[in-house]
XYZ file of C-alpha atoms in Angstrom:
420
model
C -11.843 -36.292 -48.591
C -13.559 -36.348 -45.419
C -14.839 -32.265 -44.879
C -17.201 -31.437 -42.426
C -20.919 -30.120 -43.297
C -20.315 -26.615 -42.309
C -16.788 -26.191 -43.740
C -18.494 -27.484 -47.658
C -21.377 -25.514 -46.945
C -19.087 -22.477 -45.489
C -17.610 -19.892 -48.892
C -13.805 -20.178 -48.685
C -13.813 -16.653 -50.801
C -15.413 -13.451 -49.479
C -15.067 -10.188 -51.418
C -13.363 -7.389 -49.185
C -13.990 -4.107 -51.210
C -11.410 -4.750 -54.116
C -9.931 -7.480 -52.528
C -10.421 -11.433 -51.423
C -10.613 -12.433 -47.952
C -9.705 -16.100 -47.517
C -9.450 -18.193 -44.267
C -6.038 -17.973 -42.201
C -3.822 -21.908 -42.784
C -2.775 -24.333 -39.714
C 1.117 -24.950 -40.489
C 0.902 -28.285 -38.565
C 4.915 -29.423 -38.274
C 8.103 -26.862 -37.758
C 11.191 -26.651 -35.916
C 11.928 -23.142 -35.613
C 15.829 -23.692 -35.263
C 15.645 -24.500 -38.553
C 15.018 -21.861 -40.151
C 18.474 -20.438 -39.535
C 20.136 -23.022 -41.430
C 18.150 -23.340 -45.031
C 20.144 -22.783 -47.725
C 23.541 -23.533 -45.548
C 23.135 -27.586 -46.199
C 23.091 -27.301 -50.026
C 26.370 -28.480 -50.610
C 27.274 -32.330 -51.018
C 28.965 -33.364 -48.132
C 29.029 -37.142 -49.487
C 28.435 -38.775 -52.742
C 25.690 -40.678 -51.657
C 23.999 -37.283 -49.651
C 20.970 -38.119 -47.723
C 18.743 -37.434 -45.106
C 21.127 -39.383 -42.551
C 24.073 -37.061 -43.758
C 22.040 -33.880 -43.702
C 21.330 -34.600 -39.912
C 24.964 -34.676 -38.985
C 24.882 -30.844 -40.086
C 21.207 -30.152 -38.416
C 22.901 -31.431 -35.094
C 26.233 -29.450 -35.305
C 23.560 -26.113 -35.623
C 21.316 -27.426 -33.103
C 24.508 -27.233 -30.287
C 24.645 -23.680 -31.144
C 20.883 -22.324 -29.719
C 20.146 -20.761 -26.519
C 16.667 -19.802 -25.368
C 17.938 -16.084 -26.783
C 18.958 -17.095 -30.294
C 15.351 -19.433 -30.743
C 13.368 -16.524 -29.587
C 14.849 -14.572 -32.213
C 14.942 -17.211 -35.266
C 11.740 -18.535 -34.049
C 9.899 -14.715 -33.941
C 11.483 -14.345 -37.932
C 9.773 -17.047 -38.449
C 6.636 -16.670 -37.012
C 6.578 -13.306 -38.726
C 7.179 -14.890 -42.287
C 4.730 -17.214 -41.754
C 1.864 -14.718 -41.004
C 2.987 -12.582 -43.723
C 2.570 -15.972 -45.830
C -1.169 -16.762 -44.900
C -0.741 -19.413 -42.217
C -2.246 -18.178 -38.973
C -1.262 -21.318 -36.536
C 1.899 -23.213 -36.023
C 2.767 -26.296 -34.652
C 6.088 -26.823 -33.246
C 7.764 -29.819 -32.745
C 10.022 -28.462 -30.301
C 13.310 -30.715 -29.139
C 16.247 -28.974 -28.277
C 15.382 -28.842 -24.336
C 18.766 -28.522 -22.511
C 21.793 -27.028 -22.384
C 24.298 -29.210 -25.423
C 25.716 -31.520 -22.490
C 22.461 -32.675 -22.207
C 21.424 -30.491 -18.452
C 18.845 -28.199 -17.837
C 18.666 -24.649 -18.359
C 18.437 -22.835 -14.515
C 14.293 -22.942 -15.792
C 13.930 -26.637 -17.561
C 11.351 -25.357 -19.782
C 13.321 -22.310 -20.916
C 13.777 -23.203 -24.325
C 9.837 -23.633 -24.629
C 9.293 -20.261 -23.535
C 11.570 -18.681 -26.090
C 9.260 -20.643 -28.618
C 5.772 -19.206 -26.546
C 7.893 -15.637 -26.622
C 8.132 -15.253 -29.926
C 4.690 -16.598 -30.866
C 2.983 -13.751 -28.558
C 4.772 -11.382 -29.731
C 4.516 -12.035 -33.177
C 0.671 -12.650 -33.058
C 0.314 -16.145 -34.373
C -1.618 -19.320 -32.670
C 0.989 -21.516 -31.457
C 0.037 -25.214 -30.839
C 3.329 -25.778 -28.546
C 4.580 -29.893 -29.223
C 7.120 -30.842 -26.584
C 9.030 -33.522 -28.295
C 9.949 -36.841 -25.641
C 13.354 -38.196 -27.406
C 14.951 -41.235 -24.568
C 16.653 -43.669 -27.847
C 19.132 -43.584 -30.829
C 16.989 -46.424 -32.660
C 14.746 -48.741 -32.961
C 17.300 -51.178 -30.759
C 17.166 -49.001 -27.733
C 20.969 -47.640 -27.513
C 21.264 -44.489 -25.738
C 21.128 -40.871 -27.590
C 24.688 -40.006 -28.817
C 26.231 -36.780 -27.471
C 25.088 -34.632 -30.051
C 21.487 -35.835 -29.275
C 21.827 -35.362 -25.228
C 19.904 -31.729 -24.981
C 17.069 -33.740 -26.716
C 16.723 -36.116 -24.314
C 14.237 -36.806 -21.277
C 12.998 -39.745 -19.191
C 9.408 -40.024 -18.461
C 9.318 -38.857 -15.176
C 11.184 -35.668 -16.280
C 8.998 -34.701 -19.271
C 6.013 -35.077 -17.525
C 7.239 -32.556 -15.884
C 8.127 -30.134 -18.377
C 4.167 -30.277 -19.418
C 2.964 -29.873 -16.061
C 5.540 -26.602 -16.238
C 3.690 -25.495 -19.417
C 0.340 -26.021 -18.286
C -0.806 -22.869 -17.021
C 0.885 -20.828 -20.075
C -2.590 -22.137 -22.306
C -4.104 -19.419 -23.619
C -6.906 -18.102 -26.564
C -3.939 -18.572 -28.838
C -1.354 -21.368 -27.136
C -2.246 -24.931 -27.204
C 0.206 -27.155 -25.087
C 0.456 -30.780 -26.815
C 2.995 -33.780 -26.698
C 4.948 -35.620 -29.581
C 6.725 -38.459 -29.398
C 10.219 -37.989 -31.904
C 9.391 -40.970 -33.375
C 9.061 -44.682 -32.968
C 12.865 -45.604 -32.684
C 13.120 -42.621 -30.404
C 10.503 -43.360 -27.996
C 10.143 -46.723 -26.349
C 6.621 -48.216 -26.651
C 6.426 -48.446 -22.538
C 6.942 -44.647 -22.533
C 4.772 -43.490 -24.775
C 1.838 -45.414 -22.642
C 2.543 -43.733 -19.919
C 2.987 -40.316 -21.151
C -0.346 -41.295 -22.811
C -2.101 -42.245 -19.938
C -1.046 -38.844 -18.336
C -2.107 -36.813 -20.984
C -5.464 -34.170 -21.095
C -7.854 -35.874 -23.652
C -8.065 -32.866 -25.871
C -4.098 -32.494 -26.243
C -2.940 -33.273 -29.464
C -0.292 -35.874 -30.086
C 2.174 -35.448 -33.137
C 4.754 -38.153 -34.296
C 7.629 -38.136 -37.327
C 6.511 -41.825 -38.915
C 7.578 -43.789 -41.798
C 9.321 -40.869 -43.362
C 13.117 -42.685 -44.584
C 12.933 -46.214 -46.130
C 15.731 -47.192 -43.213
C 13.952 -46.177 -40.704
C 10.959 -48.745 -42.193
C 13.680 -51.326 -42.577
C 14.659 -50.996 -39.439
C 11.415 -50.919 -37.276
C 10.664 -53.979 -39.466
C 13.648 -55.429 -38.467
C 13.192 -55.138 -34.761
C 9.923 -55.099 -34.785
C 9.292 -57.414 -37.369
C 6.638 -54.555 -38.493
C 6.325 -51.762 -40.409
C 5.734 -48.422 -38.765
C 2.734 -47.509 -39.553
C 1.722 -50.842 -39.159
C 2.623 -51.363 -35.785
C 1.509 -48.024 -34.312
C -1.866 -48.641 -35.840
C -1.892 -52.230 -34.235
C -0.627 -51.668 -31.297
C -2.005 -47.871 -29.980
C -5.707 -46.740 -29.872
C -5.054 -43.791 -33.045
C -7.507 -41.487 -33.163
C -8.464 -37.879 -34.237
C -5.883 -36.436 -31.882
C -3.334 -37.592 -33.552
C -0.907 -36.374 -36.244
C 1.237 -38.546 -38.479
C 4.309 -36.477 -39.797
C 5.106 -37.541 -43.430
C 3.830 -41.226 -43.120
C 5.240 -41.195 -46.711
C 5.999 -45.134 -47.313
C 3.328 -46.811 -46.940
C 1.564 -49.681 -48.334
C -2.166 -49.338 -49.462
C -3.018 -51.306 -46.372
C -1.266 -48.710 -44.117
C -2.936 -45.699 -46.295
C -6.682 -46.876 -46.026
C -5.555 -47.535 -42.235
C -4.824 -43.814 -41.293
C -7.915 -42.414 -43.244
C -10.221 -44.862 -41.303
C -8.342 -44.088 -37.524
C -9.777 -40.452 -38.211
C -5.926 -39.173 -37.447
C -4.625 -35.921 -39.551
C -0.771 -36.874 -42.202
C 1.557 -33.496 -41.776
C 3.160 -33.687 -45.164
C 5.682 -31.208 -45.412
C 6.539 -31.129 -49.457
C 9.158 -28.317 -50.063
C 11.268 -30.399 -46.396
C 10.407 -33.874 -47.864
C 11.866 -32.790 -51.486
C 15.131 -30.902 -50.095
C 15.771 -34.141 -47.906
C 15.077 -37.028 -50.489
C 12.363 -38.570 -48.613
C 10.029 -39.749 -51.281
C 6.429 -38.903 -52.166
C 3.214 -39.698 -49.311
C 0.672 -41.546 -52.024
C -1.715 -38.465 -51.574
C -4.231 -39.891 -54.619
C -5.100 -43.043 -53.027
C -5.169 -41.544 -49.122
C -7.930 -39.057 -50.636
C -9.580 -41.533 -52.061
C -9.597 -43.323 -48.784
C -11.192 -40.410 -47.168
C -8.104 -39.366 -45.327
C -7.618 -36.419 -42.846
C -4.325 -34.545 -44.074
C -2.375 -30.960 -43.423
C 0.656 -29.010 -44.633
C 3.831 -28.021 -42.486
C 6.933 -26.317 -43.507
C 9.220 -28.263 -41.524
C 12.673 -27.654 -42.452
C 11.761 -24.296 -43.655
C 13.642 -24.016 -46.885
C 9.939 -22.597 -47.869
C 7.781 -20.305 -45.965
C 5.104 -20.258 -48.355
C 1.745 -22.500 -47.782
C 1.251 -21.304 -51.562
C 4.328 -23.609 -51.948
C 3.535 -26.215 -50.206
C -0.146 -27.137 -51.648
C 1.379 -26.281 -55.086
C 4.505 -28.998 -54.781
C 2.151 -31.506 -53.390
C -0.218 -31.007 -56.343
C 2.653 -31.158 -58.619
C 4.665 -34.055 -57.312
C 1.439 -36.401 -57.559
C 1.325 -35.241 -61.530
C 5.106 -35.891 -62.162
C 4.018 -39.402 -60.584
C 1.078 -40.142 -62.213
C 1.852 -38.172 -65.246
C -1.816 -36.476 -65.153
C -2.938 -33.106 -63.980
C -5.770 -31.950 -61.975
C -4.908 -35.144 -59.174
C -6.350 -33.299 -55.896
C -10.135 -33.000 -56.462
C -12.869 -33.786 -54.590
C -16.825 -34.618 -55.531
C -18.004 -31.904 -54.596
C -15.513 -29.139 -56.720
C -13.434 -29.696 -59.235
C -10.815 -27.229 -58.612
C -7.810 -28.133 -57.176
C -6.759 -25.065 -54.990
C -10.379 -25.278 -53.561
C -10.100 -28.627 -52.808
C -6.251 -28.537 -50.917
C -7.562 -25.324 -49.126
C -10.851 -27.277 -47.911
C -8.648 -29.879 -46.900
C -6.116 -27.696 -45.034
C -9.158 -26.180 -43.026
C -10.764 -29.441 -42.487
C -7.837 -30.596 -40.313
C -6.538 -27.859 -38.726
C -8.486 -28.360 -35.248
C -7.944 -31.461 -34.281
C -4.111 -30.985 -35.523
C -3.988 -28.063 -33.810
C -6.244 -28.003 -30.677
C -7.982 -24.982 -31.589
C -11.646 -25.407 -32.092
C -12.271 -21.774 -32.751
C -9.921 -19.605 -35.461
C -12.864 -16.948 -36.858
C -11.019 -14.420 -35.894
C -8.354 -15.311 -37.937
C -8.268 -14.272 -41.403
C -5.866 -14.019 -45.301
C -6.855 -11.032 -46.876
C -5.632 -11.214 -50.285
C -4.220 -8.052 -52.825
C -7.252 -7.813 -54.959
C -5.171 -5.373 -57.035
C -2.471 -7.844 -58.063
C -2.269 -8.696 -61.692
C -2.694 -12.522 -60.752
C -5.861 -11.342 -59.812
C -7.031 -9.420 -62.500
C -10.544 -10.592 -63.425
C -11.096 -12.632 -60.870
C -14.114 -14.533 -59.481
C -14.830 -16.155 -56.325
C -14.590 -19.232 -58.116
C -11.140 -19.261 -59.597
C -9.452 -17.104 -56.985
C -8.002 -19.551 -55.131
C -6.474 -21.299 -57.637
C -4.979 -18.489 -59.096
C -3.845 -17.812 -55.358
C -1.786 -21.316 -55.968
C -1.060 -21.755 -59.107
C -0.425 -18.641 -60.779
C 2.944 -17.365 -59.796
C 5.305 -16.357 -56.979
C 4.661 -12.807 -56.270
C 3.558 -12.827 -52.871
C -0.463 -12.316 -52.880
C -0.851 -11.661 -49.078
C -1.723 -8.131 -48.128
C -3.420 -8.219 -44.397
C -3.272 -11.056 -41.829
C -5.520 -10.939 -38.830
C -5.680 -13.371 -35.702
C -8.073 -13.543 -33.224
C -9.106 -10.341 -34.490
C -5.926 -8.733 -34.451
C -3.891 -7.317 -37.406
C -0.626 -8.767 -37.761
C -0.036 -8.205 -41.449
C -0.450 -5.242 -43.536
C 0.032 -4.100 -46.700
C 2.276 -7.178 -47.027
C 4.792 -6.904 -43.807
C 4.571 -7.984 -40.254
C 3.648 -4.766 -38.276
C 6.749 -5.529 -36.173
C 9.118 -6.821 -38.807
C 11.428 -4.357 -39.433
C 12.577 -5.079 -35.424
C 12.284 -8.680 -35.484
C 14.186 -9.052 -38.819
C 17.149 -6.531 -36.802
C 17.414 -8.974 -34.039
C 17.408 -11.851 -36.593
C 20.008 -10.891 -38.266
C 22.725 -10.221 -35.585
C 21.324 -13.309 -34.097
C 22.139 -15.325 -37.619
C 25.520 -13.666 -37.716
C 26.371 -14.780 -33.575
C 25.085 -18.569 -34.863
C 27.785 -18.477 -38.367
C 30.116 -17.220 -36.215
C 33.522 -19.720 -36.467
């Protein structure tokens, strides 16, 4: 796994009177909409359920936000996910307009509600406005549920230009492209083209074996494949999930330099499959967590379920170590750091730090040497006590210093959204 010198050489563990202080995670892929609906898609709604039936449901919620309701799902969110360790978000933000498919009176009001709640709540926010102009790989137009997605070039361009001056210490403006049937190639040169060098790019790839048949189909190549073919992929760019691939298409990411999001707790609750994490380390790739979906706040759960799912395949244990250490939770954090600025845009996060309960029973005993694993791997009682970005506290003792209101306005928001 590719780490740079001064993030080996740099301790991940520093003692904090009687308890652990631990570098603040990069949660590189969410849509904060989400969030309102996990748990409320658990029930079979065909006998064959899928992803491609679960995102009949995600669109019928999706009609339902206004910049009002994802400023308040989006600040719960934020606030869980500081209280879980991650310090940064990236959000892969596409509900633009209005359900009919027009702007709000301010086009980029929806992305304000996002840079809202991410101010107020205190986390980095690596903003990801999501171009979405097809149904599929064949180029039919978005179907009226996906209309308040949608933009031409000319009109997202805009949107970015609108975001622009918003940049600050802790909001990064980026682009994504929904994904390759959703995004014509000509488009995505041109938005390209337009783009700041140092923005980062995110796309969903290769995530559903469909939508490989189907790019192969049209395309007569696979995803992956193709984008690495046909587009200059460097360390700017993230790959969400990427998880069919062939060994061809695995050694080809780790040698473009470019980051995988692989979301595990999202990509188990949808069926997607497993990203073939072994061989991509062993390839030297660049990877990173995200909650996605956000049936799982928990970065805890995420490094643990990708650990695990690569044993249940492989029917070993101990599958994510590197050279240098072999302890697992050292290695997945390492690897979590490693990425997080070219995912994210944000070259500088010192200010931003976990401080874990030293006083815990998990913890009892501990060393710097097995304290991160135990952080992992040793239960689900939540280990987080303070949370500090850029220098400011966010967390403490365990709760968002604000949560009590933001968890008021969630839930009369949550009740408004359920509302028949």
């Amino acid at each position: 796994m590719p780490v740079p010198e001064s993030a080996v050489a740099a301790p991940l563990v520093d003692v904090q009177g009687a308890d652990w202080r631990v570098p603040g995670i990069a949660n590189l892929h969410s849509h904060a909409f989400q969030r309102a609906m996990a748990g409320l898609a658990e029930r079979q709604s065909h006998p064959e359920d899928s992803f491609w039936t679960w995102r009949e449901i995600m669109y019928r919620f999706a009609a339902r936000m206004t910049p009002e309701s994802t400023y308040a799902v989006a600040a719960q969110l934020y606030a869980e996910m500081l209280e879980a360790g991650y310090t940064t978000v990236c959000e892969f933000h596409y509900v633009h307009h209005q359900p009919d498919g027009t702007p709000h009176a301010d086009p980029a009001a929806m992305s304000k509600a996002l840079i809202a709640a991410a101010r107020d709540t205190g986390i980095r926010l690596t903003l990801l406005p999501v171009l979405y102009m097809a149904g599929g790989f064949d180029g039919r137009p978005l179907s009226a549920r996906q209309q308040r997605f949608g933009h031409d070039v000319e009109g997202f361009l805009r949107l970015l230009d609108a975001l622009a001056p918003s940049r600050d210490d802790r909001l990064r403006i980026g682009c994504a492209f929904h994904s390759l049937r959703a995004v014509p190639e000509a488009a995505m040169r041109e938005v390209l083209a337009a783009l700041p060098a140092d923005a980062p790019v995110h796309l969903h790839i290769a995530e559903q074996v469909g939508e490989v048949q189907d790019c192969l189909a049209i395309r007569n190549a696979r995803p992956v494949e193709w984008l690495l073919r046909e587009f200059p992929v460097d360390r700017r760019w993230t790959l969400v999930h990427a998880t069919h691939l062939t060994p061809e298409e695995t050694r080809g990411i780790a040698a473009s330099g470019a980051t995988v999001a692989i979301c595990p707790t999202t990509e188990a609750n949808l069926g997607d499959g497993l990203f073939p994490l072994q061989d991509y380390l062993r390839a030297g790739g660049h990877w990173g967590i995200g909650s996605d979906s956000h049936v799982s706040v928990s970065p805890v759960e995420e490094l643990r379920w990708l650990e695990y799912g690569q044993r249940l395949v492989t029917r070993h244990r101990n599958i994510a170590v590197a050279p240098a250490s072999p302890s697992v939770g050292e290695t997945l954090l390492r690897g979590v750091l490693a990425s997080a600025a070219d995912a994210t845009g944000f070259a500088d996060t010192h200010g931003d730090a976990v401080v874990l309960d030293g006083g815990a029973p998990a913890f009892a005993g501990a060393t710097a040497d097995d304290v991160v694993d135990r952080w992992i791997f040793a239960g689900n009682r939540p280990l987080v006590k303070d949370v500090h970005v850029a220098g400011r506290q966010v967390v403490g003792d365990g709760r968002h210093v604000d949560g009590e209101a933001i968890a008021g306005r969630y839930r009369d928001t949550l009740r408004e959204l359920l509302r028949d």
